[in-house]
Amino acid sequence: MKTRDILNTVTRTLPGWHVYNDHQFGRITTYNPQAGCEVVVGLPDTDTNTIRIVRTRYELVEDTTVLNTAGMGEEQALDELARLLAAPMPRTDRLMRLKEQFDKTAEWCRNAIGNEQAAKDTEDMAEQYMRVCESCNEYPGHDPVLVFEGWLLGEELGSPYETRRQAALRMRAVVRALYRD
C-alpha cells in the first residue's frame, strides 16, 4: 500500500484537520485544534502488513487499533482505514463528562452546604482521576473509570477522615451513574 493512498484516505476522511507526513518515523499525524483531537496512523513497513492507529483527545488515548491488511485488497484496506478514522470517540467524551461532574460536585459542596473541606477533598480526587486517566494511556486495555472507582473504594474504606470518606462515597455514586449512561 502506498503512503500517498493512505495520506489521501486520511485527508478525505478527516477534512479540515491539519495533516502532515512524518517521513522519519513512518507515520501520518492529523490534528484538529478545535476538538483537541489527534490521530496517528503508523504506515506499514516492508515486514508487516499492519497499520497502527492511535486516536487521542484532550491528551487522553481514546483507542489504539491495529489494522491487519494481510489478505485484504488495497481498496478494502483503505475503506477499513476510513471507517476506523471516522468512528466517534465516546470514551473520551465520557471521561470529560465525569471530570465536569466532579467539578460541579466540588462547587456544590462549597456553595450549597458551605463545606470547604469536602470541596477540597472532591477537587483532590478529581485531580487523582485525571492522573489515573493519564496513566491508563500506557495501558489501553484498562478503563480509567473502573480503575478510578476501585481507587475511590479504597479511599472510602481506608481514609481516617470522615469528609474524605463522604466525598469518595459521593463520587463513586456519580461514577456509577455516568458509567451507565
PDB file of N, CA, C and O in Angstrom, residues 147-172:
ATOM      1  N   VAL A 147     -10.858   1.807  37.021  1.00  0.00           N
ATOM      2  CA  VAL A 147      -9.667   1.904  37.873  1.00  0.00           C
ATOM      3  C   VAL A 147      -9.899   2.963  38.940  1.00  0.00           C
ATOM      4  O   VAL A 147      -9.602   2.756  40.124  1.00  0.00           O
ATOM      5  N   PHE A 148     -10.456   4.105  38.543  1.00  0.00           N
ATOM      6  CA  PHE A 148     -10.704   5.179  39.493  1.00  0.00           C
ATOM      7  C   PHE A 148     -11.762   4.775  40.511  1.00  0.00           C
ATOM      8  O   PHE A 148     -11.645   5.107  41.694  1.00  0.00           O
ATOM      9  N   GLU A 149     -12.784   4.039  40.085  1.00  0.00           N
ATOM     10  CA  GLU A 149     -13.806   3.587  41.029  1.00  0.00           C
ATOM     11  C   GLU A 149     -13.191   2.677  42.087  1.00  0.00           C
ATOM     12  O   GLU A 149     -13.525   2.758  43.263  1.00  0.00           O
ATOM     13  N   GLY A 150     -12.258   1.811  41.670  1.00  0.00           N
ATOM     14  CA  GLY A 150     -11.551   0.974  42.639  1.00  0.00           C
ATOM     15  C   GLY A 150     -10.731   1.814  43.602  1.00  0.00           C
ATOM     16  O   GLY A 150     -10.679   1.535  44.811  1.00  0.00           O
ATOM     17  N   TRP A 151     -10.078   2.867  43.082  1.00  0.00           N
ATOM     18  CA  TRP A 151      -9.304   3.758  43.945  1.00  0.00           C
ATOM     19  C   TRP A 151     -10.222   4.460  44.943  1.00  0.00           C
ATOM     20  O   TRP A 151      -9.885   4.602  46.124  1.00  0.00           O
ATOM     21  N   LEU A 152     -11.402   4.895  44.478  1.00  0.00           N
ATOM     22  CA  LEU A 152     -12.366   5.553  45.369  1.00  0.00           C
ATOM     23  C   LEU A 152     -12.835   4.608  46.474  1.00  0.00           C
ATOM     24  O   LEU A 152     -13.003   5.024  47.619  1.00  0.00           O
ATOM     25  N   LEU A 153     -13.062   3.354  46.135  1.00  0.00           N
ATOM     26  CA  LEU A 153     -13.493   2.381  47.132  1.00  0.00           C
ATOM     27  C   LEU A 153     -12.414   2.236  48.206  1.00  0.00           C
ATOM     28  O   LEU A 153     -12.713   2.224  49.400  1.00  0.00           O
ATOM     29  N   GLY A 154     -11.146   2.157  47.783  1.00  0.00           N
ATOM     30  CA  GLY A 154     -10.062   2.093  48.754  1.00  0.00           C
ATOM     31  C   GLY A 154      -9.994   3.340  49.607  1.00  0.00           C
ATOM     32  O   GLY A 154      -9.750   3.276  50.820  1.00  0.00           O
ATOM     33  N   GLU A 155     -10.235   4.477  49.008  1.00  0.00           N
ATOM     34  CA  GLU A 155     -10.230   5.746  49.736  1.00  0.00           C
ATOM     35  C   GLU A 155     -11.382   5.785  50.734  1.00  0.00           C
ATOM     36  O   GLU A 155     -11.228   6.236  51.868  1.00  0.00           O
ATOM     37  N   GLU A 156     -12.541   5.285  50.312  1.00  0.00           N
ATOM     38  CA  GLU A 156     -13.721   5.286  51.171  1.00  0.00           C
ATOM     39  C   GLU A 156     -13.522   4.364  52.379  1.00  0.00           C
ATOM     40  O   GLU A 156     -13.918   4.685  53.492  1.00  0.00           O
ATOM     41  N   LEU A 157     -12.901   3.223  52.147  1.00  0.00           N
ATOM     42  CA  LEU A 157     -12.732   2.246  53.221  1.00  0.00           C
ATOM     43  C   LEU A 157     -11.519   2.538  54.101  1.00  0.00           C
ATOM     44  O   LEU A 157     -11.504   2.153  55.268  1.00  0.00           O
ATOM     45  N   GLY A 158     -10.491   3.200  53.541  1.00  0.00           N
ATOM     46  CA  GLY A 158      -9.246   3.334  54.284  1.00  0.00           C
ATOM     47  C   GLY A 158      -8.943   4.712  54.843  1.00  0.00           C
ATOM     48  O   GLY A 158      -7.992   4.866  55.597  1.00  0.00           O
ATOM     49  N   SER A 159      -9.719   5.727  54.494  1.00  0.00           N
ATOM     50  CA  SER A 159      -9.401   7.080  54.952  1.00  0.00           C
ATOM     51  C   SER A 159      -9.867   7.286  56.397  1.00  0.00           C
ATOM     52  O   SER A 159     -11.003   6.963  56.736  1.00  0.00           O
ATOM     53  N   PRO A 160      -9.009   7.860  57.232  1.00  0.00           N
ATOM     54  CA  PRO A 160      -9.425   8.116  58.616  1.00  0.00           C
ATOM     55  C   PRO A 160     -10.283   9.383  58.754  1.00  0.00           C
ATOM     56  O   PRO A 160     -10.820   9.639  59.823  1.00  0.00           O
ATOM     57  N   TYR A 161     -10.426  10.146  57.671  1.00  0.00           N
ATOM     58  CA  TYR A 161     -11.159  11.405  57.743  1.00  0.00           C
ATOM     59  C   TYR A 161     -12.571  11.230  57.195  1.00  0.00           C
ATOM     60  O   TYR A 161     -12.761  10.748  56.080  1.00  0.00           O
ATOM     61  N   GLU A 162     -13.538  11.640  57.967  1.00  0.00           N
ATOM     62  CA  GLU A 162     -14.943  11.449  57.584  1.00  0.00           C
ATOM     63  C   GLU A 162     -15.307  12.217  56.318  1.00  0.00           C
ATOM     64  O   GLU A 162     -16.020  11.705  55.457  1.00  0.00           O
ATOM     65  N   THR A 163     -14.820  13.462  56.179  1.00  0.00           N
ATOM     66  CA  THR A 163     -15.173  14.236  54.978  1.00  0.00           C
ATOM     67  C   THR A 163     -14.617  13.574  53.723  1.00  0.00           C
ATOM     68  O   THR A 163     -15.260  13.569  52.680  1.00  0.00           O
ATOM     69  N   ARG A 164     -13.428  13.007  53.833  1.00  0.00           N
ATOM     70  CA  ARG A 164     -12.813  12.336  52.684  1.00  0.00           C
ATOM     71  C   ARG A 164     -13.610  11.084  52.313  1.00  0.00           C
ATOM     72  O   ARG A 164     -13.819  10.793  51.142  1.00  0.00           O
ATOM     73  N   ARG A 165     -14.052  10.335  53.325  1.00  0.00           N
ATOM     74  CA  ARG A 165     -14.870   9.139  53.067  1.00  0.00           C
ATOM     75  C   ARG A 165     -16.186   9.521  52.398  1.00  0.00           C
ATOM     76  O   ARG A 165     -16.634   8.873  51.460  1.00  0.00           O
ATOM     77  N   GLN A 166     -16.799  10.580  52.904  1.00  0.00           N
ATOM     78  CA  GLN A 166     -18.075  11.023  52.326  1.00  0.00           C
ATOM     79  C   GLN A 166     -17.893  11.504  50.892  1.00  0.00           C
ATOM     80  O   GLN A 166     -18.723  11.236  50.025  1.00  0.00           O
ATOM     81  N   ALA A 167     -16.800  12.239  50.631  1.00  0.00           N
ATOM     82  CA  ALA A 167     -16.525  12.711  49.266  1.00  0.00           C
ATOM     83  C   ALA A 167     -16.313  11.522  48.332  1.00  0.00           C
ATOM     84  O   ALA A 167     -16.827  11.502  47.213  1.00  0.00           O
ATOM     85  N   ALA A 168     -15.580  10.498  48.791  1.00  0.00           N
ATOM     86  CA  ALA A 168     -15.351   9.307  47.962  1.00  0.00           C
ATOM     87  C   ALA A 168     -16.664   8.579  47.698  1.00  0.00           C
ATOM     88  O   ALA A 168     -16.913   8.115  46.584  1.00  0.00           O
ATOM     89  N   LEU A 169     -17.526   8.497  48.704  1.00  0.00           N
ATOM     90  CA  LEU A 169     -18.833   7.846  48.537  1.00  0.00           C
ATOM     91  C   LEU A 169     -19.677   8.594  47.511  1.00  0.00           C
ATOM     92  O   LEU A 169     -20.285   7.983  46.613  1.00  0.00           O
ATOM     93  N   ARG A 170     -19.725   9.947  47.608  1.00  0.00           N
ATOM     94  CA  ARG A 170     -20.486  10.749  46.638  1.00  0.00           C
ATOM     95  C   ARG A 170     -19.935  10.569  45.229  1.00  0.00           C
ATOM     96  O   ARG A 170     -20.683  10.409  44.266  1.00  0.00           O
ATOM     97  N   MET A 171     -18.615  10.595  45.115  1.00  0.00           N
ATOM     98  CA  MET A 171     -18.013  10.489  43.783  1.00  0.00           C
ATOM     99  C   MET A 171     -18.220   9.098  43.190  1.00  0.00           C
ATOM    100  O   MET A 171     -18.401   8.970  41.981  1.00  0.00           O
ATOM    101  N   ARG A 172     -18.215   8.060  44.008  1.00  0.00           N
ATOM    102  CA  ARG A 172     -18.499   6.712  43.481  1.00  0.00           C
ATOM    103  C   ARG A 172     -19.910   6.643  42.930  1.00  0.00           C
ATOM    104  O   ARG A 172     -20.159   6.018  41.905  1.00  0.00           O
TER     105      ARG A 172
END
